[in-house]
CSV table of C-alpha atoms in Angstrom, one decimal:
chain,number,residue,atom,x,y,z
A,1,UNK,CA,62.9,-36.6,113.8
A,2,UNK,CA,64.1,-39.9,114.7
A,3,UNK,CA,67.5,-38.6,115.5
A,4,UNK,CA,67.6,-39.1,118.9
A,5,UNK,CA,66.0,-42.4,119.2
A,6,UNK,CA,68.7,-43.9,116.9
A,7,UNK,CA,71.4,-42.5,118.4
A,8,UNK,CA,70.1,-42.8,122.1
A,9,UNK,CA,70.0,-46.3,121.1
A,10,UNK,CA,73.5,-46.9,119.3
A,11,UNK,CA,75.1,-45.2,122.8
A,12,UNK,CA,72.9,-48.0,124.3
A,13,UNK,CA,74.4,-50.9,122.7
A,14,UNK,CA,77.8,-49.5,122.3
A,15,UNK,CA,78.1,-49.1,126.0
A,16,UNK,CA,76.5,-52.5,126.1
A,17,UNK,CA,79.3,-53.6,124.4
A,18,UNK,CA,81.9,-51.7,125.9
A,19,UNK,CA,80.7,-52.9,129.7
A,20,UNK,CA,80.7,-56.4,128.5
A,21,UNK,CA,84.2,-56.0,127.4
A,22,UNK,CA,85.4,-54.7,130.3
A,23,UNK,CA,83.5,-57.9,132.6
A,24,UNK,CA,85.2,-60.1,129.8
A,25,UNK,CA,88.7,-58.2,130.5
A,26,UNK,CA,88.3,-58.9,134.0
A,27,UNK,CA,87.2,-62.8,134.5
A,28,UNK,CA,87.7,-64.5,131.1
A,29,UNK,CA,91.3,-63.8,130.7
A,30,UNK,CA,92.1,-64.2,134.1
A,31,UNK,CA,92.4,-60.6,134.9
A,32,UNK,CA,94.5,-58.1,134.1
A,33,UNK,CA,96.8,-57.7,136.8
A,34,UNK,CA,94.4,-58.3,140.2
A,35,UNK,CA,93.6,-56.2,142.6
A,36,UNK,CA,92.1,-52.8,142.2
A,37,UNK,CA,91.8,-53.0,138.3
A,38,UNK,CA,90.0,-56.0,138.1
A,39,UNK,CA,87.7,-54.9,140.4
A,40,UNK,CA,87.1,-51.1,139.0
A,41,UNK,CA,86.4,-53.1,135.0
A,42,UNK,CA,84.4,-55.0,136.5
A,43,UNK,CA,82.3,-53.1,138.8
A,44,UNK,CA,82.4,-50.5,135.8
A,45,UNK,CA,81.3,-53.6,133.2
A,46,UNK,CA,78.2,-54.6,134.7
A,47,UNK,CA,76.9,-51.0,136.0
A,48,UNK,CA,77.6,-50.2,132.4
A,49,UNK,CA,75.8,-53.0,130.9
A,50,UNK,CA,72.9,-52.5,133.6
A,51,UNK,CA,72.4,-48.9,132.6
A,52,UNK,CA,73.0,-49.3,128.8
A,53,UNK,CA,70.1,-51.9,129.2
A,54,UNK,CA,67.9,-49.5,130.6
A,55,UNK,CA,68.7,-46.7,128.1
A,56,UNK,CA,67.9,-48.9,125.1
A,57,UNK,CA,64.8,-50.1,126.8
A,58,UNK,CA,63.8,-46.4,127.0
A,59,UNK,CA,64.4,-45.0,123.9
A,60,UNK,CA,62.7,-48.1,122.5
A,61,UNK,CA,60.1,-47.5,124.4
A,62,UNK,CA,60.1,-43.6,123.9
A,63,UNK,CA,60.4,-44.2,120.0
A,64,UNK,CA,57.2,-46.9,120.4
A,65,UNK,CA,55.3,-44.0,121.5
A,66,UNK,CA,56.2,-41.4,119.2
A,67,UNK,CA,55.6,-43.9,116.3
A,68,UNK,CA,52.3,-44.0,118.0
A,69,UNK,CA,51.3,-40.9,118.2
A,70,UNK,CA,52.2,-40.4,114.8
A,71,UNK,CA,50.1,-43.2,113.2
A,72,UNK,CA,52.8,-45.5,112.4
A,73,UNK,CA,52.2,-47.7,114.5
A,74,UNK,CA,48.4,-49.2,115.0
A,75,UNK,CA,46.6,-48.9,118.3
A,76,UNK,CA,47.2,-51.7,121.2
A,77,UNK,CA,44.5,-54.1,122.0
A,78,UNK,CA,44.4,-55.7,125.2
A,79,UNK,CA,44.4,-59.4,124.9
A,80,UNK,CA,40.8,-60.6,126.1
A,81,UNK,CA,40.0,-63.8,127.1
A,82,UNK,CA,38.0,-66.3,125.4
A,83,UNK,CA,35.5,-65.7,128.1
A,84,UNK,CA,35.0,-62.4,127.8
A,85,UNK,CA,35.6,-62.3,123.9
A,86,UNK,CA,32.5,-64.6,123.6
A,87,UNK,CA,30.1,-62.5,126.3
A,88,UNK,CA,31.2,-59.6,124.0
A,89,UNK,CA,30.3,-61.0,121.0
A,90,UNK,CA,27.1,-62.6,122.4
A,91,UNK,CA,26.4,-58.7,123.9
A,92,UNK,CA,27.2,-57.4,120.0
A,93,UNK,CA,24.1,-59.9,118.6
A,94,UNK,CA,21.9,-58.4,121.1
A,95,UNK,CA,22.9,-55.2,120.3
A,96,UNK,CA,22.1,-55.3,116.4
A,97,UNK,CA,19.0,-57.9,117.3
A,98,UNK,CA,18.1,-54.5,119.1
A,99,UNK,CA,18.7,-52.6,116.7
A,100,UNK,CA,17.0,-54.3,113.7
A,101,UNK,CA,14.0,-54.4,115.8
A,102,UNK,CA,13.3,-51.2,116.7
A,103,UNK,CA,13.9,-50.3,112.9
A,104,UNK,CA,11.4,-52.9,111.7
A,105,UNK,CA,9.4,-51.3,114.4
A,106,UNK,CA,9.3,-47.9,113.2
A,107,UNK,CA,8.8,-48.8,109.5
A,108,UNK,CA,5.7,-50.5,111.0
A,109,UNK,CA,4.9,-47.1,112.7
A,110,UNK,CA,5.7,-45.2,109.8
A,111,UNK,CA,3.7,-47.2,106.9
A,112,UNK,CA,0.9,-47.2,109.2
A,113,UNK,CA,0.8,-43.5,109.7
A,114,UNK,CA,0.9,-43.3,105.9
A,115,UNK,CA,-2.3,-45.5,105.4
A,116,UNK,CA,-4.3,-43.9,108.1
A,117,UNK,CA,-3.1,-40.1,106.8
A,118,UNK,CA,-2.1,-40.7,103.3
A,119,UNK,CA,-2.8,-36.9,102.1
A,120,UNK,CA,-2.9,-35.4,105.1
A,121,UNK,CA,-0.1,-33.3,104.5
A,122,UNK,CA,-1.4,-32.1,101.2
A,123,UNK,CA,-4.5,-31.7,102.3
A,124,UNK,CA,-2.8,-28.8,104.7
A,125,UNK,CA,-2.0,-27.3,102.1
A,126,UNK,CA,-4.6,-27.8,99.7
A,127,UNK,CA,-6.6,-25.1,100.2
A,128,UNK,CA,-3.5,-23.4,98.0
A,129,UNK,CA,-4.7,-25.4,95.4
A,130,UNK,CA,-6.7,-23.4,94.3
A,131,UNK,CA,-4.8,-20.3,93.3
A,132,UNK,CA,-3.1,-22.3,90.9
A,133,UNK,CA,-6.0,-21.9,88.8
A,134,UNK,CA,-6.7,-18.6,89.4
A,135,UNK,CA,-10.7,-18.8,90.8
A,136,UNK,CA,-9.2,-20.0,94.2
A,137,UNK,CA,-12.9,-22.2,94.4
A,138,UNK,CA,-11.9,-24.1,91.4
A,139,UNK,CA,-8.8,-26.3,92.6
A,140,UNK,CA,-10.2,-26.6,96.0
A,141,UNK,CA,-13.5,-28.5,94.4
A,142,UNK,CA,-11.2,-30.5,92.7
A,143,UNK,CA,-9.5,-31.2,96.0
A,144,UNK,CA,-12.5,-32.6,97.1
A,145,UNK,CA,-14.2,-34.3,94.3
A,146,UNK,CA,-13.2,-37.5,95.7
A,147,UNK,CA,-13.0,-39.7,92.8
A,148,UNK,CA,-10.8,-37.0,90.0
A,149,UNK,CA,-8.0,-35.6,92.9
A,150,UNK,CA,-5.9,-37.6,90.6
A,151,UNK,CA,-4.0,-35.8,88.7
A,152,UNK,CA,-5.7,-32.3,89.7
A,153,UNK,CA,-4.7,-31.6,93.1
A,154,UNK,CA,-0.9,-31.4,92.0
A,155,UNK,CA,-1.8,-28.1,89.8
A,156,UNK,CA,-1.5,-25.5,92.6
A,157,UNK,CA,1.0,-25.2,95.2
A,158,UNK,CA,-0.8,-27.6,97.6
A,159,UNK,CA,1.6,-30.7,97.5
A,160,UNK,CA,4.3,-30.2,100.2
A,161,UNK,CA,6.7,-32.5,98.6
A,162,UNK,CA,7.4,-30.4,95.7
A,163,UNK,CA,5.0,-31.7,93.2
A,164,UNK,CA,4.5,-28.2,92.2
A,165,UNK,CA,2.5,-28.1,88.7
A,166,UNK,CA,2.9,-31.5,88.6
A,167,UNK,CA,-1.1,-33.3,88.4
A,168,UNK,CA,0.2,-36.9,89.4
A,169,UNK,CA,-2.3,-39.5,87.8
A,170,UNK,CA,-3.3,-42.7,89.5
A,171,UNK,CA,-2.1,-42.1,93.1
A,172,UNK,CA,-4.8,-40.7,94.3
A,173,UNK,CA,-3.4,-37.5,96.5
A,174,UNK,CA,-7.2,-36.2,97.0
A,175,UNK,CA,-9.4,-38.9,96.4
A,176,UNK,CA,-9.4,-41.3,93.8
A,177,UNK,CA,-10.2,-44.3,95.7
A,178,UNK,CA,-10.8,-42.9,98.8
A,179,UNK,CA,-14.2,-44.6,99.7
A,180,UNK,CA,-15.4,-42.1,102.8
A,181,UNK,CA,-18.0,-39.7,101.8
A,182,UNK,CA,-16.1,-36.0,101.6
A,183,UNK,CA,-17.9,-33.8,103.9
A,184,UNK,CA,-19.6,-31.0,101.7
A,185,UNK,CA,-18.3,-28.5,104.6
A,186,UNK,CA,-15.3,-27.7,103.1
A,187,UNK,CA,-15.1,-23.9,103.9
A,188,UNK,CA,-16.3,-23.1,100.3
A,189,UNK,CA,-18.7,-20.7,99.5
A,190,UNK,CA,-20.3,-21.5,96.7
A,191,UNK,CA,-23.9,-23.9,97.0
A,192,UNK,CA,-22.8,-27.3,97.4
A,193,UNK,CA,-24.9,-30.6,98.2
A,194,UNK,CA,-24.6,-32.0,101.3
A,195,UNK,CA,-25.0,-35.3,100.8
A,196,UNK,CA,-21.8,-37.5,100.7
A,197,UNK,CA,-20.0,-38.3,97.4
A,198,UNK,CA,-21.3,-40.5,95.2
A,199,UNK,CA,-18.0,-42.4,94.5
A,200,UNK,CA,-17.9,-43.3,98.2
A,201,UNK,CA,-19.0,-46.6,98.9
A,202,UNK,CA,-17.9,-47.6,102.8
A,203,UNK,CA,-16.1,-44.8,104.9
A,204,UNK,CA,-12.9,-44.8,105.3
A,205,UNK,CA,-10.8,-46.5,107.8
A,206,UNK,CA,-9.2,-43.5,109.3
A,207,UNK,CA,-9.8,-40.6,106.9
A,208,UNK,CA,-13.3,-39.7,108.8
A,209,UNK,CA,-12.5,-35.9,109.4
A,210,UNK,CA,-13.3,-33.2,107.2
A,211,UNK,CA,-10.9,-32.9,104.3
A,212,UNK,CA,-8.1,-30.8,105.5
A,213,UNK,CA,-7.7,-29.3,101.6
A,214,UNK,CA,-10.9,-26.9,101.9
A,215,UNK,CA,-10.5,-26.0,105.5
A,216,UNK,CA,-9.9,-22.8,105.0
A,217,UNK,CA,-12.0,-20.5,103.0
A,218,UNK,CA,-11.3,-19.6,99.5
A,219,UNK,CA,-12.2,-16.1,98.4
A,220,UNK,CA,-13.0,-16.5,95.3
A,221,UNK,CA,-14.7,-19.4,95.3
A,222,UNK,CA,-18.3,-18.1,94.7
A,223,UNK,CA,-19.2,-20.0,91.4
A,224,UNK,CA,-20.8,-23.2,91.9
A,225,UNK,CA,-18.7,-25.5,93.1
A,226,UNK,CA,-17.9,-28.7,90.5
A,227,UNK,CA,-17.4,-31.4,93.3
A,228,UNK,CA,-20.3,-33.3,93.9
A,229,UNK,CA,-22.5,-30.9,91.5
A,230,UNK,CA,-23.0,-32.5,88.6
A,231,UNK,CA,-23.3,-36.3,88.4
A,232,UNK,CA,-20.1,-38.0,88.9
A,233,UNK,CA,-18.6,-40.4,86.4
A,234,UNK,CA,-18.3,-44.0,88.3
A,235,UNK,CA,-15.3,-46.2,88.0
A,236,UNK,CA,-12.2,-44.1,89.6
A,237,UNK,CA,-12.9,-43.5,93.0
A,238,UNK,CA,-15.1,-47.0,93.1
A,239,UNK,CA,-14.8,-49.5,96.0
A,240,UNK,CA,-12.9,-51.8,94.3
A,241,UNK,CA,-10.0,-50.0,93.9
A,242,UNK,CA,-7.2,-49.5,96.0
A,243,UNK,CA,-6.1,-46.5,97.3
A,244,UNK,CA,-2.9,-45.1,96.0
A,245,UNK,CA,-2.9,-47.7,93.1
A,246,UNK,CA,-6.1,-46.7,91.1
A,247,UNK,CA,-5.2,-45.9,87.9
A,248,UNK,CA,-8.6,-44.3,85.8
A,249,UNK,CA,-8.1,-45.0,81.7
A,250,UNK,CA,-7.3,-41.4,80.3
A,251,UNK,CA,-11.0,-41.9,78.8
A,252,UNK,CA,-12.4,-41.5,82.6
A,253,UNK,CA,-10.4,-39.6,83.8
A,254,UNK,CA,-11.2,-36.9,80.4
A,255,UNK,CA,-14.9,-38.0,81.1
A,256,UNK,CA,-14.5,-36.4,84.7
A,257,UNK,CA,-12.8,-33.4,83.7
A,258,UNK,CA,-16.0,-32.7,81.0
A,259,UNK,CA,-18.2,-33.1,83.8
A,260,UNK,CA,-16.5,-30.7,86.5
A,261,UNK,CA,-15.6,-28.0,83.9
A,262,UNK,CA,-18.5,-28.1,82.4
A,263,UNK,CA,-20.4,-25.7,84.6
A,264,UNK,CA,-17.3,-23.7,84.4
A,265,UNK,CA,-16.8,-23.1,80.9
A,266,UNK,CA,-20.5,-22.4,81.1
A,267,UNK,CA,-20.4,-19.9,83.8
A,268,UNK,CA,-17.4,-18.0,82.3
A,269,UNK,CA,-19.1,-17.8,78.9
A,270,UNK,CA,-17.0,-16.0,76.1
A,271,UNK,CA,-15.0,-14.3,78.1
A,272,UNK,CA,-11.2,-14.8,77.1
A,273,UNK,CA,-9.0,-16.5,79.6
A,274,UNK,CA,-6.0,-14.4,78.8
A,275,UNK,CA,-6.5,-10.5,78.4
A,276,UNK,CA,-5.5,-9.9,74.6
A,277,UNK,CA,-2.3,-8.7,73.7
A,278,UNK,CA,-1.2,-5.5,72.3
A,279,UNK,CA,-0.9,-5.6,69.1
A,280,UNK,CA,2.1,-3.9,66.9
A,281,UNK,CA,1.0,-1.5,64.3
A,282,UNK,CA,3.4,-1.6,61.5
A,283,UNK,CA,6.2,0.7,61.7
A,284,UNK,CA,6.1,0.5,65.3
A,285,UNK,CA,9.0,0.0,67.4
A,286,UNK,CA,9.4,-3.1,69.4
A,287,UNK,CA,8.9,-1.9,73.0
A,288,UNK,CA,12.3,-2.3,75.2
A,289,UNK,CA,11.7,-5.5,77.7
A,290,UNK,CA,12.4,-3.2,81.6
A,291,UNK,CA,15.9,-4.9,82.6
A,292,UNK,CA,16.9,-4.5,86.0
A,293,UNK,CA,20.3,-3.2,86.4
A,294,UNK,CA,22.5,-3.9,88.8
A,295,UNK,CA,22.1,-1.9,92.3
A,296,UNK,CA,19.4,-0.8,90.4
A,297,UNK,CA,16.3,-0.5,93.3
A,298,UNK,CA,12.6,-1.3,92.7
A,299,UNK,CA,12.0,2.3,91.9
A,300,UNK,CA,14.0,2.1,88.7
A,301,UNK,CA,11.9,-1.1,87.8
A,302,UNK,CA,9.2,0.5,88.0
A,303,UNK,CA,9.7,3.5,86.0
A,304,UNK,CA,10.1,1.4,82.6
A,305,UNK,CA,6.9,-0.7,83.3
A,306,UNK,CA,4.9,2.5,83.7
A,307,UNK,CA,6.4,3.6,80.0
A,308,UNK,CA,5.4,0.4,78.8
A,309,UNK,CA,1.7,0.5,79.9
A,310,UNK,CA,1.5,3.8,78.5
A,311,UNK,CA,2.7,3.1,75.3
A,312,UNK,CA,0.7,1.1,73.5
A,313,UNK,CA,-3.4,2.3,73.6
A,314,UNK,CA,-5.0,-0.9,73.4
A,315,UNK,CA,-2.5,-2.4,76.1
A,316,UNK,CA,-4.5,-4.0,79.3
A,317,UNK,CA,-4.3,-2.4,82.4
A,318,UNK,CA,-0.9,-1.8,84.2
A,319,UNK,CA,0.1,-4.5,86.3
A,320,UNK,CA,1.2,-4.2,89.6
A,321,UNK,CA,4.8,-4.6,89.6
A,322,UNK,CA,6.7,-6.2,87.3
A,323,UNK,CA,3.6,-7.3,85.0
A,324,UNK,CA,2.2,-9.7,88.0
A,325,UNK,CA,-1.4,-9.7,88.0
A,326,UNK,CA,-3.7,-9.5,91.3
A,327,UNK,CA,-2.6,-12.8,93.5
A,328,UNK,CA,0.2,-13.5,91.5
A,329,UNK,CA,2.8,-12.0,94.3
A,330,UNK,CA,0.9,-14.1,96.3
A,331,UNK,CA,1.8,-16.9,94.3
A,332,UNK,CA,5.2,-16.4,93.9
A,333,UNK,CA,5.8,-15.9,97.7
A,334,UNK,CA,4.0,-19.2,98.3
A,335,UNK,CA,6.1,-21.0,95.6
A,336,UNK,CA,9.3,-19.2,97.5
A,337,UNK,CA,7.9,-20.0,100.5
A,338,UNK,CA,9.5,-23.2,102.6
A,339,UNK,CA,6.6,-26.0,102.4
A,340,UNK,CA,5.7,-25.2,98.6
A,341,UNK,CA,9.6,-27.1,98.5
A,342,UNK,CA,8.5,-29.6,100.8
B,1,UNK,CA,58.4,-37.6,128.3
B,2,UNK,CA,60.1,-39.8,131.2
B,3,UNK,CA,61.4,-42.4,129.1
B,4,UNK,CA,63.0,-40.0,127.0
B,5,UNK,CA,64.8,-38.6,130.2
B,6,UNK,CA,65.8,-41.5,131.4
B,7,UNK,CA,67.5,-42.7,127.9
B,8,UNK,CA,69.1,-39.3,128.1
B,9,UNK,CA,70.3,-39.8,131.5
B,10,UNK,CA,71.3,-43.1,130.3
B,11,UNK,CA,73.6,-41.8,127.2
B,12,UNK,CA,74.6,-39.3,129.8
B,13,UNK,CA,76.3,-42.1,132.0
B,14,UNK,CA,77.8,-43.8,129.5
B,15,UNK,CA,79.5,-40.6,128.6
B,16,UNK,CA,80.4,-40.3,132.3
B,17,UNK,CA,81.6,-44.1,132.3
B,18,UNK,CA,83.7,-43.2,129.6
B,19,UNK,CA,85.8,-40.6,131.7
B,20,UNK,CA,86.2,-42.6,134.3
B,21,UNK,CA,87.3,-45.3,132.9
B,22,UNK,CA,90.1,-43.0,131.3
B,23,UNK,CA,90.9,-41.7,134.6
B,24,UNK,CA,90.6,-45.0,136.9
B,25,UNK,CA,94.0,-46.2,136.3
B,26,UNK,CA,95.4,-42.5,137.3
B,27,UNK,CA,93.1,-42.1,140.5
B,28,UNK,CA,93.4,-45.5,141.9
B,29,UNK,CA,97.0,-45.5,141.6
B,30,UNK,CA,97.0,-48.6,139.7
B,31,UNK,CA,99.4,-47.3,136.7
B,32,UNK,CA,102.6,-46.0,138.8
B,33,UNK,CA,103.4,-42.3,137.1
B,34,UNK,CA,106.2,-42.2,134.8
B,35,UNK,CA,106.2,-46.0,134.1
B,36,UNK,CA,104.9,-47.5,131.0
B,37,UNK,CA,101.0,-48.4,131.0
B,38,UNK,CA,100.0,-52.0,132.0
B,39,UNK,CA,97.7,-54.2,130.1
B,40,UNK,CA,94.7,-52.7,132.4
B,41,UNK,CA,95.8,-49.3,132.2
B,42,UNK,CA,95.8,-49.6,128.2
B,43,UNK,CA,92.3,-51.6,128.2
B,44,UNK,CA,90.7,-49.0,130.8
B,45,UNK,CA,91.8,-46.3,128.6
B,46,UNK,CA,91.1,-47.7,125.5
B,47,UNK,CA,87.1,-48.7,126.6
B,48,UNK,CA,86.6,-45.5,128.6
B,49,UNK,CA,87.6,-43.4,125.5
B,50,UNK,CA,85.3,-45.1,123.2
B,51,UNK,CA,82.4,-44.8,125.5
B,52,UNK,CA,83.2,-41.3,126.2
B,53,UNK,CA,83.2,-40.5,122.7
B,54,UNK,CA,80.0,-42.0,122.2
B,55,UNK,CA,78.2,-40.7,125.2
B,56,UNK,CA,79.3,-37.1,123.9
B,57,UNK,CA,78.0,-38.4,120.5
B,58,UNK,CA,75.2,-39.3,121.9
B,59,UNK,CA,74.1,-36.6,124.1
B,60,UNK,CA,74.7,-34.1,121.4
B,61,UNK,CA,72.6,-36.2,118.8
B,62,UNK,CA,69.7,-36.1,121.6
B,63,UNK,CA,70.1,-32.4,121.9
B,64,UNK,CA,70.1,-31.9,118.2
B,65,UNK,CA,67.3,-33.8,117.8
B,66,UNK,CA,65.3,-32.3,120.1
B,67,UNK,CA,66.4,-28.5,118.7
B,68,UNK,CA,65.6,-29.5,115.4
B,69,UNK,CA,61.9,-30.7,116.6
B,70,UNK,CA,61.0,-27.9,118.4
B,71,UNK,CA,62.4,-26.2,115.2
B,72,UNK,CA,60.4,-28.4,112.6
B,73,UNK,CA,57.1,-27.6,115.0
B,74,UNK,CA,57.2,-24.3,116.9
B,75,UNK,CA,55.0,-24.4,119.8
B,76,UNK,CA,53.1,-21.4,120.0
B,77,UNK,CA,54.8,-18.2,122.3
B,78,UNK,CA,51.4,-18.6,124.8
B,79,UNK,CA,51.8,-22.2,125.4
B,80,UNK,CA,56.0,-21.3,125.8
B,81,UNK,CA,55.0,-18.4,127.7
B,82,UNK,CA,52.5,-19.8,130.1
B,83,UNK,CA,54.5,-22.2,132.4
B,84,UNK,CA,57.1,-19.6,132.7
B,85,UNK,CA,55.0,-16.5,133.4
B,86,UNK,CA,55.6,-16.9,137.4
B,87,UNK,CA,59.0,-18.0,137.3
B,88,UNK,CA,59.9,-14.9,135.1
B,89,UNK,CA,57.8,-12.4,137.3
B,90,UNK,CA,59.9,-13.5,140.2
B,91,UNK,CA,63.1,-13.1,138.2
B,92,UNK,CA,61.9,-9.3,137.1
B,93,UNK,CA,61.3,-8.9,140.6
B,94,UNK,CA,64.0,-10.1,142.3
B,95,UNK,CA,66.4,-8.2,139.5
């Protein structure tokens, strides 16, 4: 590769050498025999010498650049005065004083949308709360009890940043702590009071609207509805506390959870929450579990479900598809779906 | 791409320095024919094959480099083809 720049410059200085010869020959040793050979070595000399100096300077130059291009050499910075080297540096501070400031700026921004909506992106969603427990009207009173979200509002799909299932206690995602009165217009269906919560002791700064969580309506919220129904324990949701720091004793917060499932338990009665199992007579064959094979569509699913449900006598009704009860698919697709990951 | 030529330009006068330095003493007149070679005659001979040698050396080092280059990083046939395309239509056309 670096062939040519090598030898290019090893012609250079040998004809270097060679042409200095010659203007040696010619005046140091008092020439060779005068006249016209004098003058041709030394006319021949110099030109040499004049052009060798040129071809070294170019391959130098030419090998300079290659090494360049290839990385071997670093890149060449022009040499800036101390002038200019100090309005650059001065222009560098601005530059990150800018910078740092428009950061510290949009914290600010950023922290104070998060204290003046602090669930309103759950609250989007927290109509889906519901369906986690399976009534639909049941999560979304929890979502606006107002002094138990703690810890509740997690169980459904309503939290957008993938709390899904999981109740957080003590930061108060629906309510614990929040001091405005929760509007009883909630787009539930069930009787509720209208007057404001109990728990709420001055509004709130900027959480005046309706809750966002029960905007829409819930269909199968016709039982009574828990929030605000029943007499509400004191000491979560209180004034003193801070919002997003309260943090209820496990004996409140158990206190609360008596109180709003109280009328539940006592509207459902005896009824079992899970449909009862089949049970295996003995000398009965273990049913085959329906594996999909591969390729396999949704047709051949099916057709081993169906022999399932008619096996056994005492079995429940036939699910759906795939054993998912009614709202289940709608479950899943809101689990798959992109803001239950959120 | 211009300092290369010129360096090969360069190698390529020193070769050409070379010959003439061999062939002054004979042109000029300075070395009388069938007489013995003089002091410059010998020196001008002497330098001019030397340089000669090294120009060719030279010039063929340059040209082997520059094969084995184009060898070590093909260029692709488009980019080869490109420049030449009018060149060779006007040769297929004139032949």
């Amino acid at each position: 590769m670096m062939t040519r720049y090598l030898s290019g410059l090893c012609v250079a200085g040998l004809g270097l050498c060679g042409g200095g010869w010659l203007v040696v020959a010619a005046v140091a040793f008092g020439g060779l025999d005068g006249g016209d050979a004098d003058r041709v070595n030394l006319a021949t000399g110099a030109g040499l010498m004049v052009v060798c100096c040129v071809t070294a300077a170019a391959w130098a130059a030419a090998w300079r650049r290659r090494m360049r291009a290839d990385g071997v050499l670093g890149e060449r910075f022009a040499p800036v005065s101390r002038r200019q080297a100090r309005r650059n540096r001065r222009e560098l501070k601005r530059d990150v004083r800018r910078a740092a400031r428009s950061a510290k700026r949009s914290a600010r921004e950023a922290r104070r949308r998060a204290r003046r909506f602090p669930r309103r992106a759950d609250g989007e969603l927290g109509g889906l709360g519901g369906l986690g427990l399976g009534g639909g009207s049941f999560g979304g009173g929890l979502t606006g009890t107002g002094s138990l979200g703690s810890g509740l509002s997690g169980g459904g799909l309503g939290e957008p940043r993938g709390w899904i299932g999981g109740g957080r206690t003590g930061h108060a995602p629906h309510g614990t702590g929040r001091e405005g009165p929760v509007p009883a217009e909630t787009g539930r269906i069930g009787p509720e009071p209208a007057g404001p919560e109990p728990t709420g002791a001055k509004p709130e700064p900027g959480g005046g609207g309706p809750e966002p969580g029960g905007a829409e309506p819930e269909p199968g919220g016709a039982g009574p509805e828990p929030s605000g129904a029943g007499p509400e324990p004191s000491g979560a949701g209180g004034a003193d506390t801070v919002p997003g720091r309260a943090c209820p004793s496990a004996e409140e917060v158990l206190g609360q959870l008596r109180a709003l499932l109280g009328p539940l338990l006592n509207d459902a009665g005896g009824e079992p929450a899970c449909p009862p199992l089949p049970r295996r007579q003995p000398g009965q064959e273990r049913p085959q579990i329906p594996r999909r094979q591969a390729g396999q569509g949704e047709g051949g699913a099916a057709e081993p479900a169906t022999e399932l449900a008619a096996e056994p006598t005492d079995a429940p009704a036939a699910a759906p598809a795939g054993g998912l009860l009614d709202g289940d698919q709608e479950l899943l697709n809101l689990a798959d779906s992109e803001e239950a990951w959120w | 791409v211009v300092v290369t030529r010129i360096g090969t330009a360069g190698v390529a006068l020193v070769f050409a320095a070379g010959l003439w330095l061999v062939a002054a003493p004979f042109a000029l007149g300075y070395q009388p024919a069938g007489a013995g070679w003089t002091g410059a005659t010998r020196t001008d001979v002497i330098a001019g094959g030397l340089l000669a040698v090294a120009g060719f050396a030279g010039i063929f080092a340059v040209i082997a480099g520059r094969v084995s280059e184009l060898y070590a990083n093909p260029r692709p046939a488009a980019s080869l083809a490109a420049p030449c395309t009018g060149r060779a239509d006007g040769r297929n056309t004139g032949s």
